PDB file of C-alpha atoms in Angstrom:
ATOM      1  CA  MET A 211      17.251  -4.923 -11.929  1.00 49.00           C
ATOM      2  CA  ASN A 212      17.743  -8.613 -12.252  1.00 50.00           C
ATOM      3  CA  GLY A 213      21.746  -8.074 -12.388  1.00 47.00           C
ATOM      4  CA  PRO A 214      24.427 -10.636 -12.071  1.00 44.00           C
ATOM      5  CA  LEU A 215      23.383 -11.194  -8.664  1.00 62.00           C
ATOM      6  CA  GLY A 216      19.784 -12.057  -9.873  1.00 81.00           C
ATOM      7  CA  PRO A 217      16.648  -9.650  -9.003  1.00 94.00           C
ATOM      8  CA  THR A 218      16.193  -7.977  -5.525  1.00 97.00           C
ATOM      9  CA  LEU A 219      13.529  -9.069  -3.102  1.00 98.00           C
ATOM     10  CA  PRO A 220      11.281  -5.980  -3.995  1.00 98.00           C
ATOM     11  CA  GLU A 221      11.552  -6.626  -8.011  1.00 98.00           C
ATOM     12  CA  GLU A 222      10.537 -10.398  -7.127  1.00 97.00           C
ATOM     13  CA  LEU A 223       8.041  -9.225  -5.043  1.00 97.00           C
ATOM     14  CA  LEU A 224       6.610  -6.468  -7.827  1.00 98.00           C
ATOM     15  CA  LEU A 225       6.307  -9.683 -10.170  1.00 97.00           C
ATOM     16  CA  LEU A 226       4.997 -12.072  -7.606  1.00 96.00           C
ATOM     17  CA  ALA A 227       2.273  -9.158  -7.110  1.00 96.00           C
ATOM     18  CA  LEU A 228       1.216  -8.381 -10.452  1.00 96.00           C
ATOM     19  CA  ASP A 229      -1.289 -10.564 -12.412  1.00 95.00           C
ATOM     20  CA  PRO A 230       0.988 -10.935 -15.609  1.00 94.00           C
ATOM     21  CA  GLN A 231      -2.143 -10.656 -18.226  1.00 94.00           C
ATOM     22  CA  ARG A 232      -4.067  -7.776 -16.584  1.00 95.00           C
ATOM     23  CA  GLY A 233      -1.685  -6.016 -14.893  1.00 96.00           C
ATOM     24  CA  THR A 234      -3.288  -5.243 -11.911  1.00 95.00           C
ATOM     25  CA  PRO A 235      -2.140  -6.381  -8.670  1.00 96.00           C
ATOM     26  CA  TYR A 236      -3.516  -9.424  -6.483  1.00 95.00           C
ATOM     27  CA  CYS A 237      -3.748  -6.793  -3.448  1.00 95.00           C
ATOM     28  CA  ARG A 238      -4.654  -2.861  -3.032  1.00 95.00           C
ATOM     29  CA  ASN A 239      -2.265  -0.657  -4.501  1.00 95.00           C
ATOM     30  CA  ARG A 240      -1.534   0.839  -1.073  1.00 97.00           C
ATOM     31  CA  THR A 241      -0.762  -2.788   0.444  1.00 97.00           C
ATOM     32  CA  LEU A 242       1.583  -3.401  -2.718  1.00 98.00           C
ATOM     33  CA  GLU A 243       3.624  -0.153  -1.733  1.00 98.00           C
ATOM     34  CA  TYR A 244       3.952  -1.376   1.986  1.00 98.00           C
ATOM     35  CA  ALA A 245       5.103  -4.636   0.489  1.00 98.00           C
ATOM     36  CA  LEU A 246       8.077  -2.988  -1.711  1.00 98.00           C
ATOM     37  CA  ALA A 247       8.979  -0.923   0.795  1.00 98.00           C
ATOM     38  CA  GLY A 248       9.383  -3.688   3.095  1.00 98.00           C
ATOM     39  CA  ALA A 249      11.105  -5.844   0.606  1.00 98.00           C
ATOM     40  CA  ALA A 250      13.783  -3.254   0.046  1.00 98.00           C
ATOM     41  CA  LEU A 251      14.640  -3.215   3.451  1.00 98.00           C
ATOM     42  CA  ALA A 252      14.380  -6.908   3.747  1.00 98.00           C
ATOM     43  CA  GLU A 253      16.972  -6.971   1.111  1.00 98.00           C
ATOM     44  CA  LEU A 254      19.224  -4.713   2.540  1.00 97.00           C
ATOM     45  CA  GLU A 255      19.245  -6.917   5.799  1.00 97.00           C
ATOM     46  CA  LEU A 256      20.267  -9.646   3.840  1.00 97.00           C
ATOM     47  CA  GLN A 257      23.000  -7.978   2.269  1.00 96.00           C
ATOM     48  CA  GLY A 258      24.212  -6.725   5.823  1.00 96.00           C
ATOM     49  CA  ARG A 259      23.642  -3.418   5.459  1.00 96.00           C
ATOM     50  CA  VAL A 260      20.408  -2.866   7.699  1.00 96.00           C
ATOM     51  CA  THR A 261      19.395  -4.129  11.016  1.00 95.00           C
ATOM     52  CA  GLY A 262      16.179  -4.144  12.877  1.00 94.00           C
ATOM     53  CA  GLN A 263      16.118  -3.428  16.604  1.00 84.00           C
ATOM     54  CA  ARG A 264      13.244  -2.958  18.842  1.00 85.00           C
ATOM     55  CA  GLY A 265      10.927  -2.049  15.889  1.00 88.00           C
ATOM     56  CA  GLU A 266      13.775   0.297  14.556  1.00 94.00           C
ATOM     57  CA  ILE A 267      16.197   0.518  11.441  1.00 95.00           C
ATOM     58  CA  GLN A 268      20.090   0.384  12.201  1.00 93.00           C
ATOM     59  CA  VAL A 269      22.361   1.204   9.287  1.00 94.00           C
ATOM     60  CA  VAL A 270      25.199  -1.070  10.193  1.00 93.00           C
ATOM     61  CA  ASN A 271      27.158  -0.910   6.784  1.00 92.00           C
ATOM     62  CA  PRO A 272      27.003   2.504   5.638  1.00 88.00           C
ATOM     63  CA  LEU A 273      28.468   2.012   2.215  1.00 91.00           C
ATOM     64  CA  GLU A 274      25.844   2.211  -0.505  1.00 91.00           C
ATOM     65  CA  PRO A 275      25.087  -1.281  -2.417  1.00 94.00           C
ATOM     66  CA  PRO A 276      25.557  -1.428  -6.250  1.00 94.00           C
ATOM     67  CA  ASP A 277      22.081  -1.294  -6.719  1.00 96.00           C
ATOM     68  CA  PRO A 278      21.051   1.802  -7.689  1.00 95.00           C
ATOM     69  CA  LEU A 279      17.504   1.590  -6.284  1.00 96.00           C
ATOM     70  CA  LEU A 280      18.723   0.277  -3.156  1.00 97.00           C
ATOM     71  CA  ALA A 281      21.285   2.850  -2.846  1.00 96.00           C
ATOM     72  CA  ALA A 282      18.948   5.450  -3.279  1.00 94.00           C
ATOM     73  CA  LEU A 283      16.978   4.266  -0.127  1.00 94.00           C
ATOM     74  CA  MET A 284      20.055   3.730   2.152  1.00 93.00           C
ATOM     75  CA  ARG A 285      20.453   7.541   1.451  1.00 91.00           C
ATOM     76  CA  SER A 286      16.792   7.766   3.535  1.00 88.00           C
ATOM     77  CA  LEU A 287      18.017   6.301   6.551  1.00 90.00           C
ATOM     78  CA  PRO A 288      20.776   7.783   9.032  1.00 86.00           C
ATOM     79  CA  ALA A 289      24.358   7.038   8.830  1.00 82.00           C
ATOM     80  CA  PRO A 290      25.450   4.860  12.256  1.00 80.00           C
ATOM     81  CA  GLY A 291      27.062   7.021  14.696  1.00 70.00           C
ATOM     82  CA  LYS A 292      27.554   7.503  18.350  1.00 54.00           C
ATOM     83  CA  GLY A 293      24.280   9.417  19.603  1.00 56.00           C
ATOM     84  CA  ARG A 294      22.531   8.563  16.563  1.00 63.00           C
ATOM     85  CA  SER A 295      19.050   6.469  16.619  1.00 73.00           C
ATOM     86  CA  GLY A 296      17.255   4.249  14.438  1.00 85.00           C
ATOM     87  CA  VAL A 297      13.868   5.067  12.421  1.00 92.00           C
ATOM     88  CA  PRO A 298      10.918   3.388  13.258  1.00 95.00           C
ATOM     89  CA  ALA A 299      10.176   0.547  10.620  1.00 96.00           C
ATOM     90  CA  GLN A 300       6.742   0.782  10.515  1.00 97.00           C
ATOM     91  CA  GLY A 301       6.712   4.692  10.008  1.00 96.00           C
ATOM     92  CA  TRP A 302       9.335   4.503   7.432  1.00 96.00           C
ATOM     93  CA  VAL A 303       7.419   1.950   5.823  1.00 97.00           C
ATOM     94  CA  ARG A 304       4.208   3.827   5.677  1.00 97.00           C
ATOM     95  CA  ARG A 305       6.097   7.047   4.348  1.00 96.00           C
ATOM     96  CA  ALA A 306       8.081   5.800   1.940  1.00 96.00           C
ATOM     97  CA  GLY A 307       5.553   2.839   0.157  1.00 97.00           C
ATOM     98  CA  GLN A 308       4.446   5.585  -2.552  1.00 96.00           C
ATOM     99  CA  PRO A 309       7.971   6.608  -4.021  1.00 97.00           C
ATOM    100  CA  VAL A 310       9.340   3.082  -3.432  1.00 97.00           C
ATOM    101  CA  GLY A 311       6.337   1.429  -5.263  1.00 96.00           C
ATOM    102  CA  GLY A 312       6.737   4.307  -7.975  1.00 96.00           C
ATOM    103  CA  MET A 313      10.227   3.587  -8.031  1.00 97.00           C
ATOM    104  CA  TYR A 314      10.258   0.051  -8.820  1.00 98.00           C
ATOM    105  CA  LEU A 315       7.292   0.457 -11.216  1.00 97.00           C
ATOM    106  CA  GLU A 316       9.388   2.751 -13.029  1.00 97.00           C
ATOM    107  CA  ALA A 317      12.507   0.893 -13.185  1.00 97.00           C
ATOM    108  CA  ALA A 318      10.734  -2.053 -14.402  1.00 97.00           C
ATOM    109  CA  VAL A 319       8.763  -0.359 -17.119  1.00 97.00           C
ATOM    110  CA  GLN A 320      11.990   1.481 -18.560  1.00 97.00           C
ATOM    111  CA  ARG A 321      13.646  -2.111 -18.681  1.00 96.00           C
ATOM    112  CA  GLY A 322      11.086  -3.533 -20.721  1.00 97.00           C
ATOM    113  CA  VAL A 323       9.805  -6.025 -17.501  1.00 97.00           C
ATOM    114  CA  LEU A 324       6.586  -4.507 -17.232  1.00 98.00           C
ATOM    115  CA  LEU A 325       4.575  -2.251 -20.063  1.00 97.00           C
ATOM    116  CA  ARG A 326       2.424   0.402 -18.992  1.00 96.00           C
ATOM    117  CA  GLU A 327      -1.418   0.803 -19.996  1.00 95.00           C
ATOM    118  CA  THR A 328      -3.184   4.064 -19.325  1.00 91.00           C
ATOM    119  CA  ARG A 329      -6.751   3.494 -18.689  1.00 83.00           C
ATOM    120  CA  ARG A 330      -9.685   5.926 -17.524  1.00 82.00           C
ATOM    121  CA  PHE A 331     -11.841   5.164 -14.206  1.00 76.00           C
ATOM    122  CA  LEU A 332     -15.709   5.875 -15.761  1.00 72.00           C
ATOM    123  CA  GLY A 333     -14.085   7.573 -18.863  1.00 71.00           C
ATOM    124  CA  LEU A 334     -12.462  10.258 -16.635  1.00 74.00           C
ATOM    125  CA  VAL A 335      -9.871   9.698 -13.992  1.00 80.00           C
ATOM    126  CA  PRO A 336      -6.636   8.063 -15.667  1.00 86.00           C
ATOM    127  CA  TYR A 337      -5.121   4.705 -13.808  1.00 85.00           C
ATOM    128  CA  HIS A 338      -2.303   2.583 -14.874  1.00 92.00           C
ATOM    129  CA  ARG A 339      -1.882  -1.367 -15.740  1.00 95.00           C
ATOM    130  CA  HIS A 340       1.511  -2.826 -15.721  1.00 97.00           C
ATOM    131  CA  PRO A 341       1.170  -6.351 -17.606  1.00 97.00           C
ATOM    132  CA  ALA A 342       4.104  -8.325 -18.165  1.00 97.00           C
ATOM    133  CA  GLY A 343       6.642  -6.747 -20.656  1.00 97.00           C
ATOM    134  CA  PRO A 344       8.873  -8.421 -23.537  1.00 96.00           C
ATOM    135  CA  GLN A 345      11.619  -8.414 -21.193  1.00 96.00           C
ATOM    136  CA  SER A 346       9.711 -10.224 -18.132  1.00 95.00           C
ATOM    137  CA  TYR A 347      11.445 -12.562 -15.995  1.00 96.00           C
ATOM    138  CA  ALA A 348       8.006 -13.220 -13.815  1.00 94.00           C
ATOM    139  CA  VAL A 349       7.721 -16.849 -15.259  1.00 94.00           C
ATOM    140  CA  HIS A 350      11.122 -17.510 -13.582  1.00 95.00           C
ATOM    141  CA  VAL A 351      10.087 -15.772 -10.510  1.00 95.00           C
ATOM    142  CA  ARG A 352       7.007 -17.633  -9.676  1.00 92.00           C
ATOM    143  CA  GLU A 353       8.733 -20.885 -10.638  1.00 92.00           C
ATOM    144  CA  ARG A 354      11.621 -20.537  -8.197  1.00 93.00           C
ATOM    145  CA  PHE A 355       9.167 -19.076  -5.448  1.00 91.00           C
ATOM    146  CA  ALA A 356       6.905 -22.536  -5.980  1.00 89.00           C
ATOM    147  CA  ALA A 357      10.246 -24.069  -5.960  1.00 89.00           C
ATOM    148  CA  ALA A 358      11.199 -22.950  -2.493  1.00 89.00           C
ATOM    149  CA  GLY A 359       7.717 -23.822  -1.439  1.00 87.00           C
ATOM    150  CA  ARG A 360       8.109 -27.218  -2.493  1.00 86.00           C
ATOM    151  CA  ALA A 361      11.468 -27.540  -0.274  1.00 88.00           C
ATOM    152  CA  GLY A 362      10.068 -25.710   2.924  1.00 87.00           C
ATOM    153  CA  LEU A 363      11.418 -22.803   2.538  1.00 90.00           C
ATOM    154  CA  PRO A 364      14.798 -23.806   2.905  1.00 92.00           C
ATOM    155  CA  ASP A 365      16.886 -20.190   2.913  1.00 95.00           C
ATOM    156  CA  HIS A 366      16.749 -17.039   4.418  1.00 95.00           C
ATOM    157  CA  ARG A 367      15.594 -15.416   1.068  1.00 97.00           C
ATOM    158  CA  SER A 368      13.094 -17.674   0.405  1.00 94.00           C
ATOM    159  CA  ARG A 369      11.534 -16.950   4.272  1.00 95.00           C
ATOM    160  CA  ALA A 370      12.037 -13.369   3.600  1.00 97.00           C
ATOM    161  CA  LEU A 371      10.063 -13.134   0.577  1.00 96.00           C
ATOM    162  CA  ALA A 372       7.277 -15.566   1.748  1.00 94.00           C
ATOM    163  CA  SER A 373       6.987 -13.365   4.975  1.00 96.00           C
ATOM    164  CA  LEU A 374       6.495 -10.510   2.668  1.00 97.00           C
ATOM    165  CA  VAL A 375       4.192 -12.330   0.623  1.00 96.00           C
ATOM    166  CA  ALA A 376       1.884 -13.301   3.481  1.00 95.00           C
ATOM    167  CA  ALA A 377       1.928  -9.923   5.206  1.00 96.00           C
ATOM    168  CA  ALA A 378       0.607  -8.441   2.155  1.00 96.00           C
ATOM    169  CA  GLY A 379      -2.088 -10.837   2.316  1.00 94.00           C
ATOM    170  CA  LEU A 380      -0.793 -12.334  -1.341  1.00 93.00           C
ATOM    171  CA  ASP A 381      -0.179 -15.702  -0.016  1.00 88.00           C
ATOM    172  CA  ARG A 382      -4.109 -17.172  -1.324  1.00 83.00           C
ATOM    173  CA  ARG A 383      -3.327 -15.077  -4.933  1.00 82.00           C
ATOM    174  CA  VAL A 384       0.223 -15.840  -5.558  1.00 80.00           C
ATOM    175  CA  PRO A 385       0.814 -18.842  -7.757  1.00 66.00           C
ATOM    176  CA  GLY A 386       2.914 -21.533  -5.853  1.00 65.00           C
ATOM    177  CA  ALA A 387       2.409 -19.955  -2.224  1.00 68.00           C
ATOM    178  CA  GLY A 388      -0.130 -22.910  -1.762  1.00 64.00           C
ATOM    179  CA  LEU A 389       2.878 -25.407  -1.703  1.00 61.00           C
ATOM    180  CA  THR A 390       3.775 -24.211   1.630  1.00 66.00           C
ATOM    181  CA  SER A 391       0.980 -24.128   4.488  1.00 71.00           C
ATOM    182  CA  ARG A 392      -0.728 -20.365   4.972  1.00 77.00           C
ATOM    183  CA  SER A 393      -0.044 -21.081   8.617  1.00 80.00           C
ATOM    184  CA  ALA A 394       3.724 -21.518   8.124  1.00 83.00           C
ATOM    185  CA  MET A 395       4.071 -18.663   5.799  1.00 86.00           C
ATOM    186  CA  ARG A 396       2.412 -16.560   8.321  1.00 88.00           C
ATOM    187  CA  SER A 397       4.121 -17.408  11.169  1.00 90.00           C
ATOM    188  CA  LEU A 398       7.350 -15.756   9.471  1.00 93.00           C
ATOM    189  CA  ILE A 399       5.758 -12.338   9.676  1.00 95.00           C
ATOM    190  CA  HIS A 400       6.298 -12.028  13.030  1.00 92.00           C
ATOM    191  CA  GLU A 401       9.981 -13.416  12.965  1.00 93.00           C
ATOM    192  CA  ARG A 402      10.649 -11.295  10.228  1.00 95.00           C
ATOM    193  CA  TRP A 403      10.572  -7.434  11.015  1.00 97.00           C
ATOM    194  CA  PRO A 404      10.303  -5.982   7.792  1.00 97.00           C
ATOM    195  CA  ALA A 405       7.432  -7.962   6.991  1.00 97.00           C
ATOM    196  CA  GLU A 406       5.977  -6.807  10.586  1.00 97.00           C
ATOM    197  CA  ALA A 407       6.201  -3.415   9.826  1.00 97.00           C
ATOM    198  CA  VAL A 408       4.354  -4.096   6.683  1.00 98.00           C
ATOM    199  CA  TYR A 409       1.788  -5.946   8.210  1.00 97.00           C
ATOM    200  CA  ARG A 410       0.751  -3.503  10.774  1.00 97.00           C
ATOM    201  CA  ASN A 411       0.318  -0.887   7.936  1.00 98.00           C
ATOM    202  CA  VAL A 412      -2.124  -3.401   6.230  1.00 97.00           C
ATOM    203  CA  ARG A 413      -3.936  -3.834   9.428  1.00 96.00           C
ATOM    204  CA  ARG A 414      -3.919  -0.274  10.414  1.00 96.00           C
ATOM    205  CA  ASP A 415      -5.626   0.919   7.335  1.00 95.00           C
ATOM    206  CA  ALA A 416      -8.167  -2.076   7.253  1.00 92.00           C
ATOM    207  CA  SER A 417      -8.707  -0.786  10.690  1.00 91.00           C
ATOM    208  CA  ASP A 418      -9.714   3.025   9.479  1.00 87.00           C
ATOM    209  CA  ARG A 419     -11.699   1.917   6.738  1.00 87.00           C
ATOM    210  CA  SER A 420     -13.748  -0.261   9.239  1.00 81.00           C
ATOM    211  CA  GLY A 421     -14.010   2.627  11.178  1.00 76.00           C
ATOM    212  CA  ARG A 422     -14.971   5.018   8.303  1.00 77.00           C
ATOM    213  CA  ARG A 423     -17.944   2.187   7.339  1.00 73.00           C
ATOM    214  CA  ALA A 424     -18.666   2.170  10.914  1.00 67.00           C
ATOM    215  CA  GLY A 425     -19.268   5.715  11.092  1.00 70.00           C
ATOM    216  CA  ARG A 426     -21.041   6.296   7.734  1.00 70.00           C
ATOM    217  CA  ALA A 427     -23.578   3.410   8.827  1.00 63.00           C
ATOM    218  CA  GLY A 428     -23.945   5.347  12.241  1.00 61.00           C
ATOM    219  CA  THR A 429     -25.229   8.415  10.081  1.00 61.00           C
ATOM    220  CA  VAL A 430     -27.378   6.780   7.902  1.00 52.00           C
ATOM    221  CA  SER A 431     -29.007   5.124  10.608  1.00 55.00           C
ATOM    222  CA  SER A 432     -29.340   8.555  12.937  1.00 56.00           C
ATOM    223  CA  SER A 433     -30.614  10.439   9.794  1.00 56.00           C
ATOM    224  CA  GLY A 434     -33.257   7.564   9.432  1.00 59.00           C
ATOM    225  CA  SER A 435     -34.550   7.378  12.695  1.00 57.00           C
TER     226      SER A 435
END
């Protein structure tokens, strides 16, 4: 993490998405997991290792990247070859979200970038918070994101990160995101296939929650009639 070439997109996104004092994400945990999986794909694309065609992930350079986390993710993708098809990006993000999220959180804790505090909901169910640790570079990541916003997102990396921020619905919460118009950030979602895969999963979850609420309301209404 934060090697000689700087932090990768999932590492940057993780620090943007977490409140550094409270250690809680500015979005749903599941949404953050999707966003981290999408960010990993976006980083692999920037490195010229994968591409997205017709909503499918295609490996174009099977050599593993030096970053061990990205290398592990590369192994989950089919190597290029005659007759081999790609992997649907939306499905991969949905399946990989939880393990990818856990992997990046664990790596950040191990390096002291984040701390891990265990709490209990209602005194029973344990859950974790991840405030900034002694080795955190969250301030640097936020300053760089804000500077890119002021400059109008001038490069591929800043646009890729902004598209993921918007896809996860973080554009209202992440400091510095307001320096670029929300409409401009949201327009990037459909230009960047990793961000669109994230966005589709977020929308699917929102639709599922709405359906469950409607079903419960209908049950209550029926029982009260």
